[in-house]
Coordinates of C-alpha atoms and ligand atoms in Angstrom, one line a residue:
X19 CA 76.8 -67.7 10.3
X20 CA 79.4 -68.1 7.8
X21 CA 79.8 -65.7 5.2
X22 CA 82.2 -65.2 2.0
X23 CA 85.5 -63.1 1.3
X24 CA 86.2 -62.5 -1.9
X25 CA 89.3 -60.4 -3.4
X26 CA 88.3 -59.0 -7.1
X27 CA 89.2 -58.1 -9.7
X28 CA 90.3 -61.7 -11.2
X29 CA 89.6 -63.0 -14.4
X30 CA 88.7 -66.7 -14.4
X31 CA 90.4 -69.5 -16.2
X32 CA 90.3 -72.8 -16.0
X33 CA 88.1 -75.9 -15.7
X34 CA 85.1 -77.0 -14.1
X35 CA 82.8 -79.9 -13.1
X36 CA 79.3 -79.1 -13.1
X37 CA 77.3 -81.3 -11.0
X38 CA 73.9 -83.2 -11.0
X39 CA 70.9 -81.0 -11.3
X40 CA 68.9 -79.9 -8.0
X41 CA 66.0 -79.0 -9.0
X42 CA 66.1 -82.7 -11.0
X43 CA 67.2 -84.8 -7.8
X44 CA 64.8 -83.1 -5.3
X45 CA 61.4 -85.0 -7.2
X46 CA 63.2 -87.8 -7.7
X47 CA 63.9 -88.4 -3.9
X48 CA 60.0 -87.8 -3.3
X49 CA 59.3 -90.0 -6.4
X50 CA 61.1 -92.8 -4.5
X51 CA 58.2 -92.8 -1.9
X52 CA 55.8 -94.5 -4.6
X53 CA 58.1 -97.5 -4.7
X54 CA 58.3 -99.9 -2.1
X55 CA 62.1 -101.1 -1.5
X56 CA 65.5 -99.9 -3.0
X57 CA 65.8 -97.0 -5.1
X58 CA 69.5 -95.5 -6.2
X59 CA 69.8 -91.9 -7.6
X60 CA 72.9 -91.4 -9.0
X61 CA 75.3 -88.0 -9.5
X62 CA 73.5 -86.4 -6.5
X63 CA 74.7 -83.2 -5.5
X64 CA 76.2 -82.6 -1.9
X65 CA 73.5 -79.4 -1.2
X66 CA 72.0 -78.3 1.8
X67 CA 68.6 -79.0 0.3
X68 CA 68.8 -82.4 -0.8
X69 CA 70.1 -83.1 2.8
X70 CA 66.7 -81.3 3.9
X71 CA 64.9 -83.6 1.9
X72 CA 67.1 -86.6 3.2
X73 CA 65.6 -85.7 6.5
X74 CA 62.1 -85.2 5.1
X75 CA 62.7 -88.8 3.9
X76 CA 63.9 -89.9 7.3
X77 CA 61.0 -88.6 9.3
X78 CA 58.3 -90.4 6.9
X79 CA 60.2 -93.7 8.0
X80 CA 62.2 -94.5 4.9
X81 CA 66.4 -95.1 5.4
X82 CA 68.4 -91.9 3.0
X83 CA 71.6 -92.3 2.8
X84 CA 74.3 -90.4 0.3
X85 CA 77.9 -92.7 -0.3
X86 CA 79.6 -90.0 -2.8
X87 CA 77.6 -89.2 -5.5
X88 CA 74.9 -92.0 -4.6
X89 CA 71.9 -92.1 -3.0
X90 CA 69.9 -94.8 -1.7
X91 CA 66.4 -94.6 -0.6
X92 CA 64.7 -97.8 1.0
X93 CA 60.9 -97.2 1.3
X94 CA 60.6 -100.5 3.1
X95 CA 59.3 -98.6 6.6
X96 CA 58.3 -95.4 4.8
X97 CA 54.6 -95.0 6.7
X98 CA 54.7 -91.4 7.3
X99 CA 52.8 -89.0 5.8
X100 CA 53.3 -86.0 7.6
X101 CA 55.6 -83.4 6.3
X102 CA 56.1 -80.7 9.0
X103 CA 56.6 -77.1 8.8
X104 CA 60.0 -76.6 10.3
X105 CA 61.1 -78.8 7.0
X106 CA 58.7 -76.9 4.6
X107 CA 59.9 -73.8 5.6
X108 CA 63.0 -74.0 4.4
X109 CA 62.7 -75.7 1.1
X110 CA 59.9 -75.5 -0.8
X111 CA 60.0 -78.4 -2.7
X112 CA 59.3 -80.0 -0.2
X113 CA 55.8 -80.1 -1.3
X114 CA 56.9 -82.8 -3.8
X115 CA 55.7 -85.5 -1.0
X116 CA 52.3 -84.5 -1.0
X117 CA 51.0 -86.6 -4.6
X118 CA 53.8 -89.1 -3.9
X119 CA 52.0 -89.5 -0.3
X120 CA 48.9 -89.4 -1.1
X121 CA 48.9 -91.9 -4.2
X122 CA 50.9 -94.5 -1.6
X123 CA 48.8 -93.9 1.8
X124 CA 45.8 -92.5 0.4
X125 CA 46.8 -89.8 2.5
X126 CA 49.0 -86.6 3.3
X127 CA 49.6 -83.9 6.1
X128 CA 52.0 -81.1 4.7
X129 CA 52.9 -78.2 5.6
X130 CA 51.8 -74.7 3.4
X131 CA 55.3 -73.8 2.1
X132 CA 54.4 -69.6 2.6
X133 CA 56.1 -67.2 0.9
X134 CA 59.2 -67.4 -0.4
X135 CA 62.3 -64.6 -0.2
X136 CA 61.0 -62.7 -3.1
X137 CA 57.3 -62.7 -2.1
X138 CA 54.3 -65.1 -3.0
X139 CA 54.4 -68.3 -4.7
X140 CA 50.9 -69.9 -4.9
X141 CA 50.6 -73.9 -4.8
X142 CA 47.1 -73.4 -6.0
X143 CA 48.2 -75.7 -8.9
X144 CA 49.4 -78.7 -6.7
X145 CA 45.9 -79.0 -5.5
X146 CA 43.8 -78.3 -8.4
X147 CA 45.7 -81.5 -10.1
X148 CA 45.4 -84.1 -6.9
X149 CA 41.9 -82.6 -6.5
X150 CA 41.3 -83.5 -10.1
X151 CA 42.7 -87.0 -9.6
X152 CA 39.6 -87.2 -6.7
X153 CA 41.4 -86.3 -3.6
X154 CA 39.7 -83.8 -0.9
X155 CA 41.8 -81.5 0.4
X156 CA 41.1 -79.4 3.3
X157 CA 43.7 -76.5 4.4
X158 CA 44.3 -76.6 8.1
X159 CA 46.3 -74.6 10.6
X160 CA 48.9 -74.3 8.1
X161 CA 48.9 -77.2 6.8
X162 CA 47.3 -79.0 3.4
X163 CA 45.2 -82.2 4.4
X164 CA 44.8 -84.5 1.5
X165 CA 43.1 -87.7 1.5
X166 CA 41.7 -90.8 -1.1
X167 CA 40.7 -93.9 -2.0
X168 CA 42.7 -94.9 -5.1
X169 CA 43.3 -91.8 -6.6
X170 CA 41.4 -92.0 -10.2
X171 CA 43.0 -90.9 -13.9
X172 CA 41.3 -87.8 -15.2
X173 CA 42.2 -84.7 -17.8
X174 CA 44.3 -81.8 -16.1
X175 CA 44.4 -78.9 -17.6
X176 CA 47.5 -76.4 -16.2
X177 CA 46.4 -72.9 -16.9
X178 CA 49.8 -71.7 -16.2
X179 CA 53.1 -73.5 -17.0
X180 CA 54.0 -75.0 -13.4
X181 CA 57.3 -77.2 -13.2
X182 CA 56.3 -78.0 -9.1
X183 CA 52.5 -78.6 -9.9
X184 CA 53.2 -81.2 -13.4
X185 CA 55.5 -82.7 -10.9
X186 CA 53.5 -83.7 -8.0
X187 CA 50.4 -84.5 -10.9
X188 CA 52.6 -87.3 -12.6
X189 CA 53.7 -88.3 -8.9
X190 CA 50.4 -88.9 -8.0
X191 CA 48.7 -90.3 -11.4
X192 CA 51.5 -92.7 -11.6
X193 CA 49.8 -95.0 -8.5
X194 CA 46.1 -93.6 -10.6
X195 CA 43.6 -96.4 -11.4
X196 CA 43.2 -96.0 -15.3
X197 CA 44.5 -92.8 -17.8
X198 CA 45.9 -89.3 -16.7
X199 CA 46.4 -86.8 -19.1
X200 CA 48.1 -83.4 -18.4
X201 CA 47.9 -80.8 -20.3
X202 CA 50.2 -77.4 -20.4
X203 CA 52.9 -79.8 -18.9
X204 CA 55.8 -78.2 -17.7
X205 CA 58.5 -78.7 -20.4
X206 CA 62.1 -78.4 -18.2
X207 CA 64.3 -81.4 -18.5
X208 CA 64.1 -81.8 -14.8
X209 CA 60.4 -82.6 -15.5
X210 CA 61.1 -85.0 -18.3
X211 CA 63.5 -87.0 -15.9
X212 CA 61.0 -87.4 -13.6
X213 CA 58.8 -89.6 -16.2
X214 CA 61.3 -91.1 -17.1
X215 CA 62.7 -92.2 -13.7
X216 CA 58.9 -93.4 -13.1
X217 CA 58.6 -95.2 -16.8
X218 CA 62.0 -97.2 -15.4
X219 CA 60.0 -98.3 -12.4
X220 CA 56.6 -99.4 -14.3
X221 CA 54.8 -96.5 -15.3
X222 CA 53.9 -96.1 -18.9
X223 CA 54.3 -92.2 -19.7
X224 CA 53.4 -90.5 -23.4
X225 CA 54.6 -87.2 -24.6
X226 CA 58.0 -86.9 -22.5
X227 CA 59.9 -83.4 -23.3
X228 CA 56.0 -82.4 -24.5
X229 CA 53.6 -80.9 -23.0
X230 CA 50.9 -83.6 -23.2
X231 CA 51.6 -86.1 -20.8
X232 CA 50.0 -89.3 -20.7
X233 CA 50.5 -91.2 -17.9
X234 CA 48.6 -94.9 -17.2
X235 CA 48.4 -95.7 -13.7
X236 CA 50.1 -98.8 -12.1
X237 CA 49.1 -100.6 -9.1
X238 CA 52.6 -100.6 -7.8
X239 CA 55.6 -98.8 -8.5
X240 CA 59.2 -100.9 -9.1
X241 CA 62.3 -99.4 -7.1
X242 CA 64.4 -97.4 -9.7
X243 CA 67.8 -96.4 -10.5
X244 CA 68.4 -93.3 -12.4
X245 CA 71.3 -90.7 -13.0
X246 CA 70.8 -87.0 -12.1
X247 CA 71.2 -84.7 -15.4
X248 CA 74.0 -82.2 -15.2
X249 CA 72.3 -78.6 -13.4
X250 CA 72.0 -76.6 -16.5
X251 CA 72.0 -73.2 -13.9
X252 CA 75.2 -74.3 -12.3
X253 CA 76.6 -74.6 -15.4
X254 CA 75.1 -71.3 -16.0
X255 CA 76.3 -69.3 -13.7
X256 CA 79.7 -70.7 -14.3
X257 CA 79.9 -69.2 -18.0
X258 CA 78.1 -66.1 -16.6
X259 CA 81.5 -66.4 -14.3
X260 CA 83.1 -66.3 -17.0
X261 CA 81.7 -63.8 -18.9
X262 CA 82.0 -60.9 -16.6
X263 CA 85.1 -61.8 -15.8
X264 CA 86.5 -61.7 -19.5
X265 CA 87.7 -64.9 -18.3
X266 CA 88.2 -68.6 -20.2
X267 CA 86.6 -71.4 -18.5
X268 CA 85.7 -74.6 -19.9
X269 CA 82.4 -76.4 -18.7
X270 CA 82.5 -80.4 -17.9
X271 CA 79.8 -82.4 -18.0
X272 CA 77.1 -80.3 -18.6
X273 CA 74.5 -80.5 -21.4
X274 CA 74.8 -77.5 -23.8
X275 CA 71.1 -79.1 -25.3
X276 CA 69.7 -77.8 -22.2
X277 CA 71.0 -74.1 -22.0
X278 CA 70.6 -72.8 -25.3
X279 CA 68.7 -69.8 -24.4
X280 CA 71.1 -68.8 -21.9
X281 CA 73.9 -69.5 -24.5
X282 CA 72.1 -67.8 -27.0
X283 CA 72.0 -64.4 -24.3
X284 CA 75.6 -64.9 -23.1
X285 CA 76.5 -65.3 -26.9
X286 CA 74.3 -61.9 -27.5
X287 CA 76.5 -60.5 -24.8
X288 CA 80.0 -61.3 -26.6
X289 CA 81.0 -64.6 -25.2
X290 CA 82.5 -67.2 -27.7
X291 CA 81.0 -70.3 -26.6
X292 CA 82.4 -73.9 -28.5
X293 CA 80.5 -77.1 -27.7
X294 CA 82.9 -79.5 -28.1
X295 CA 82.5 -83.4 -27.6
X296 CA 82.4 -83.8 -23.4
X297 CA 83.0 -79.8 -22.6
X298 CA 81.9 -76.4 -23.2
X299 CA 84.2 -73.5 -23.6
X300 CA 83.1 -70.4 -22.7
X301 CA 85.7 -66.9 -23.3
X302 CA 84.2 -63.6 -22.3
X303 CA 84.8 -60.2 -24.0
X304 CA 86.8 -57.8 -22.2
X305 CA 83.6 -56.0 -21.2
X306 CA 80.1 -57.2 -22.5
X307 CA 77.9 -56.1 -24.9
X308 CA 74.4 -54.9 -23.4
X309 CA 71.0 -57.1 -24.2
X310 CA 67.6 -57.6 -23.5
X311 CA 66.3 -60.7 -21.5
X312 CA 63.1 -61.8 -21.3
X313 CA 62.9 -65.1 -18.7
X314 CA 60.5 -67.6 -20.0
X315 CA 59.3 -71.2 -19.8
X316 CA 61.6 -73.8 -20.6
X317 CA 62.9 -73.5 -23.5
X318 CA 63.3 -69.9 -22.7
X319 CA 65.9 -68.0 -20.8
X320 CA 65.3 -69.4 -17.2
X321 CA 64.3 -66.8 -13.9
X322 CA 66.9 -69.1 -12.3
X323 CA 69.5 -67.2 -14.2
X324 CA 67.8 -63.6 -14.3
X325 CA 69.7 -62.5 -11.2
X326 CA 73.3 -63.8 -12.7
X327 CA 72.6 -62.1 -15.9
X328 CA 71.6 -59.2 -14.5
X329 CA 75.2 -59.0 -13.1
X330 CA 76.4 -59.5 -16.3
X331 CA 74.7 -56.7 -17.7
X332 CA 75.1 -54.2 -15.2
X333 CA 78.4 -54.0 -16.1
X334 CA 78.1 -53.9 -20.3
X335 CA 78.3 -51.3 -22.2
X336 CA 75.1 -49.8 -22.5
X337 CA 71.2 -50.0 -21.7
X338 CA 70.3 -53.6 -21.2
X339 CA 66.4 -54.6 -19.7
X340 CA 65.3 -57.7 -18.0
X341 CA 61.6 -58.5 -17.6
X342 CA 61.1 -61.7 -15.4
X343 CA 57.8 -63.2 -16.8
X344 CA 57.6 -66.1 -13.9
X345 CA 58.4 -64.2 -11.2
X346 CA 57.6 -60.9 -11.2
X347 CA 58.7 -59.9 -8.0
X348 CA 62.4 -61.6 -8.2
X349 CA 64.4 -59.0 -7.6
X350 CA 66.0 -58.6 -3.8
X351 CA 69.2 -58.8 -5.7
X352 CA 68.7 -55.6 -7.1
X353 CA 69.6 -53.4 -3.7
X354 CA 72.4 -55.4 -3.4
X355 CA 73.7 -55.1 -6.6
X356 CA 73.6 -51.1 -6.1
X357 CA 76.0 -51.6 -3.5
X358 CA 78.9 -52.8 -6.1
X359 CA 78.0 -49.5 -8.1
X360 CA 75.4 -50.4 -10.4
X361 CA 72.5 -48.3 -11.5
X362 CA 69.3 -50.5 -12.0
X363 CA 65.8 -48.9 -12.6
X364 CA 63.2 -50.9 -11.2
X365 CA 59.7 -50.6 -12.7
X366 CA 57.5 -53.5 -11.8
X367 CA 58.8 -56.8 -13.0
X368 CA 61.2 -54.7 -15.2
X369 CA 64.5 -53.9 -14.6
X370 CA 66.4 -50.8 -16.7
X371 CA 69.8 -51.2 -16.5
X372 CA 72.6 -48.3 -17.3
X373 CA 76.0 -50.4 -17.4
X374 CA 78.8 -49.0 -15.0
X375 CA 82.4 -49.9 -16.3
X376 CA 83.6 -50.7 -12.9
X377 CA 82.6 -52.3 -9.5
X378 CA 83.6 -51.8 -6.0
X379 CA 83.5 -54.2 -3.5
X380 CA 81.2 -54.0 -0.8
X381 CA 79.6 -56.2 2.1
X382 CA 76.1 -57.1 0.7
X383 CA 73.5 -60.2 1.7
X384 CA 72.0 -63.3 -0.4
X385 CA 68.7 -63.7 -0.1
X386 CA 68.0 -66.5 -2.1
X387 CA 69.9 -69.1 -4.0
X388 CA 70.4 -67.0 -7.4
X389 CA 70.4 -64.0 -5.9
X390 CA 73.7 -64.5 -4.3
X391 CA 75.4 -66.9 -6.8
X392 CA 74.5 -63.0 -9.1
X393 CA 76.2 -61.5 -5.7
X394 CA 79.7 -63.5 -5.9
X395 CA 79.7 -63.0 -10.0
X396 CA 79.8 -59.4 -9.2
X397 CA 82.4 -60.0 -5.8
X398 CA 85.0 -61.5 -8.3
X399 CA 84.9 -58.3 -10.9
X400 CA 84.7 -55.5 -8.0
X401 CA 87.7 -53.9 -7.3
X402 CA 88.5 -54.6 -3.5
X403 CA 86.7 -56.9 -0.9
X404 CA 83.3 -58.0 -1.5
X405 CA 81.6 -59.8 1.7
X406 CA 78.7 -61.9 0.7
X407 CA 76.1 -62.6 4.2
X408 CA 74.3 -65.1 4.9
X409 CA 75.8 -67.7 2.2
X410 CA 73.4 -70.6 3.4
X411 CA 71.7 -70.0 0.4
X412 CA 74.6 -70.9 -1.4
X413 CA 74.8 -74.1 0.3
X414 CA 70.7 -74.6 -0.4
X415 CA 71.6 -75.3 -4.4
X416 CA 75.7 -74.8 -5.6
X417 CA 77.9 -78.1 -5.1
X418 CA 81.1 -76.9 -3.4
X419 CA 81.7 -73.5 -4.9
X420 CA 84.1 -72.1 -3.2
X421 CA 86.4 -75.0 -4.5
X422 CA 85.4 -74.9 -7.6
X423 CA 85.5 -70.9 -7.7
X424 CA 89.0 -71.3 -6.3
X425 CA 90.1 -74.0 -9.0
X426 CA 89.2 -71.3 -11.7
X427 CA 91.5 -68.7 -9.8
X428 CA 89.2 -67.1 -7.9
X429 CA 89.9 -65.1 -4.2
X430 CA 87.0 -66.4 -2.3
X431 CA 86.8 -67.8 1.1
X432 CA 84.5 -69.1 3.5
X433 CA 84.9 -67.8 7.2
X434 CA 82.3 -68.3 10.2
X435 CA 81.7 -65.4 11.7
Ligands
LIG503 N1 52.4 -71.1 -10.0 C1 51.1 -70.9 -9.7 N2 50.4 -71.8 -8.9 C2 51.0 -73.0 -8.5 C3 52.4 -73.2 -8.9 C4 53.0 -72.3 -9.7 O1 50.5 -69.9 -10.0 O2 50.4 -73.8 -7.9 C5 53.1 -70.1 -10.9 C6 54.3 -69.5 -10.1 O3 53.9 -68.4 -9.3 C7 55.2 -69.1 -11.3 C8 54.9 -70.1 -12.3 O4 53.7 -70.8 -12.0 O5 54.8 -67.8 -11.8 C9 56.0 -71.2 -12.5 O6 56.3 -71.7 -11.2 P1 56.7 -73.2 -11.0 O7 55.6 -74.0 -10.3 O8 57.2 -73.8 -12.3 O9 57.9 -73.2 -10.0 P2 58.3 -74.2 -8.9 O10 58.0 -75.6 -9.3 O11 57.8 -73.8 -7.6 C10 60.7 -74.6 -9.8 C11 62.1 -74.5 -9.3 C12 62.5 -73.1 -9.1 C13 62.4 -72.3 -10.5 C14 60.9 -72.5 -11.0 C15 60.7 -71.9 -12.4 C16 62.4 -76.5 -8.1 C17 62.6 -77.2 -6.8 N3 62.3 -75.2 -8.1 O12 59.9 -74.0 -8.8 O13 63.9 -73.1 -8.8 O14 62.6 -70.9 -10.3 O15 60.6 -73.9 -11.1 O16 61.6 -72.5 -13.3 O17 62.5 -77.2 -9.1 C18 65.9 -72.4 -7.7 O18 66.4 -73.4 -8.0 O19 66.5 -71.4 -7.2 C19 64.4 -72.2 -7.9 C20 63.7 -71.2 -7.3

């Protein structure tokens, strides 16, 4: 397994190019199943997982393939509608095929996803909406057994804000006879592409960027074309890169409209952050100011930063908290971090932190994909060697980071063990 060897302290400076949006480009590969024929996704990320889902793709029948940045799905022979478990397993999002299934075969075979790395993360949502729409589903020896006639437009209600469950319900209500409307919609941009990759191939959709969506079915879904938005986390973690490294490093092709909240924090923290016409420059202080984070909902300060803030912080000047209101439980960065030197208190999803002025380096272990982009951002301030295990994870969401890590004058190297 390969790991990473990083060499710290170094401040970063330069510039970087943030690439297309993973969590934006995995529904839209799954959205492809609802058209029959050629669909191009454009400013796809080279990650582990959209290779998984590739290869999800594959095994229902359709041809994947990824020339650069572009990715071409053809549906043509797409007559699958099994999703198995050694693909589920490891990537959750896999359960995007289950309303795109469903709506095209009037049926679906997926895997239960499980836990995840940082404990439970229901799907109870998922099923509540394609139930609404009039599908039975059955749970099975592991795996969720959906099946339909034409799945029917209805009113669903989200109780809780679900980016994965609004998803899979506009999937699946796009192939509806008649009117879907979704309530408590999700609100993240990567949501909003979705409709709006499915309004390019025939579906009218009301309320995108809102929570009411309004989607009238179609009997058949045109082949689409659609550019991935910038990933507003990558582009995240590269100012938090910045940030605790003092450093200067200007953002490319990223969308500051998406990330105020985690401008607003990094801000908070003492970063000078200028928007300027195609970049973003972010210049850290020469140690940070402590704050108080709160993850929320889009637009609030996302849980997919709350492990590289929480590097951040550890190293300010002061007290800082961070409550993590989605997932309570996201925290397996936490023991990790303590091997650099920092002193976190843990209580519940709460996490006290007492900022240390310095870090040593140490070997430590990702666990999940933020978790260890938090565990480099820490590697490249400690003083010494920093090995970071088990840097699959890495690979699972962050486009060539070593490269681009490198670019901005960090020492970091892969090496296979
Ligand atoms: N929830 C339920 N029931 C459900 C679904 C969700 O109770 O059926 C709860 C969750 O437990 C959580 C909240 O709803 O408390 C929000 O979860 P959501 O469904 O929005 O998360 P997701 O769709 O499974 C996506 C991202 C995650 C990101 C979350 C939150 C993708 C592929 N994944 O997951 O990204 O953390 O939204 O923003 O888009 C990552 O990229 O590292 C990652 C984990």
């Amino acid at each position: 397994m390969d790991k990473f060897i990083i060499q710290g302290p170094r401040r970063l400076q330069g510039d970087v190019e943030i690439s297309g949006a993973k969590n934006a480009v995995l529904p839209l590969m799954a959205a492809s199943l609802l058209a029959r024929g050629e669909s191009a996704i454009e400013n796809v990320p080279d990650l582990r997982d959209v290779r998984t889902m590739i290869k999800l793709l594959r095994i229902l029948g359709a041809e994947a393939s990824l020339d650069g940045s572009v990715l071409s799905i053809n549906t043509k022979s797409a007559n699958g509608i099994e999703a198995p478990y050694d693909l589920v397993r490891t990537m959750r999002a896999s359960i995007y095929v289950l309303g795109s299934l469903l709506a095209t075969h009037g049926k679906a075979r997926v895997s239960l996803p499980g836990g995840c790395a940082w404990g439970p993360r229901p799907i109870d949502l998922h099923l509540m909406a394609i139930e609404r729409l009039g599908a039975r589903v059955k749970l099975d020896h592991g795996y969720i057994y959906a099946s339909s006639k034409r799945l029917k437009g209805t009113e669903i209600a989200f109780p809780v804000s679900s980016v994965g469950a609004t998803a899979n319900a506009m999937m699946a209500a796009s192939l509806a006879r008649g009117t879907t409307v979704i309530r408590n919609a999700a609100l993240e941009p990567e949501v909003s592409e979705l409709a709006k990759a499915l309004v390019s191939g025939g579906v009218a959709i009301d309320g995108i960027g809102t929570s009411t969506l309004t989607i009238e079915g179609t009997q058949s879904l045109n082949p689409f074309r659609h550019r991935v938005i910038p990933d507003r986390i990558e582009a995240g973690t590269y100012a938090a890169a910045a940030v605790i490294t003092g450093g200067s490093v200007r953002l490319h092709r990223c969308d500051p409209s998406h990330m105020e909240a985690v401008f607003n924090a990094l801000k908070a923290s003492g970063a000078e952050i200028k928007i300027e016409n195609e970049s973003v420059l972010v210049e850290g202080p020469k140690r940070a100011e402590p704050g108080h984070i709160v993850t929320r909902e889009y637009p609030g300060f996302p849980t997919d930063m709350q492990a590289q803030i929480m590097a951040v912080l550890c190293r300010a000047k002061g007290f800082s908290t961070i409550k993590d209101t989605i997932y309570p439980d996201r925290f397996t960065h936490v023991p990790e971090l303590r091997r650099f030197g920092a002193d976190i208190r843990l209580d519940g999803n709460l996490a006290v932190i007492n900022g240390v002025p310095s870090f040593q380096g140490a070997p430590v272990m990702a666990t999940d994909i933020r978790a260890s982009s938090a565990l480099i951002l820490a590697g490249l301030v400690a003083e010494g060697t920093t090995e970071v295990l088990r840097v699959y994870h890495i690979d699972r969401g962050y486009d060539r980071i070593v490269e681009k890590l490198r670019g901005l004058g960090a020492e970091i190297q892969r090496v296979s063990d």
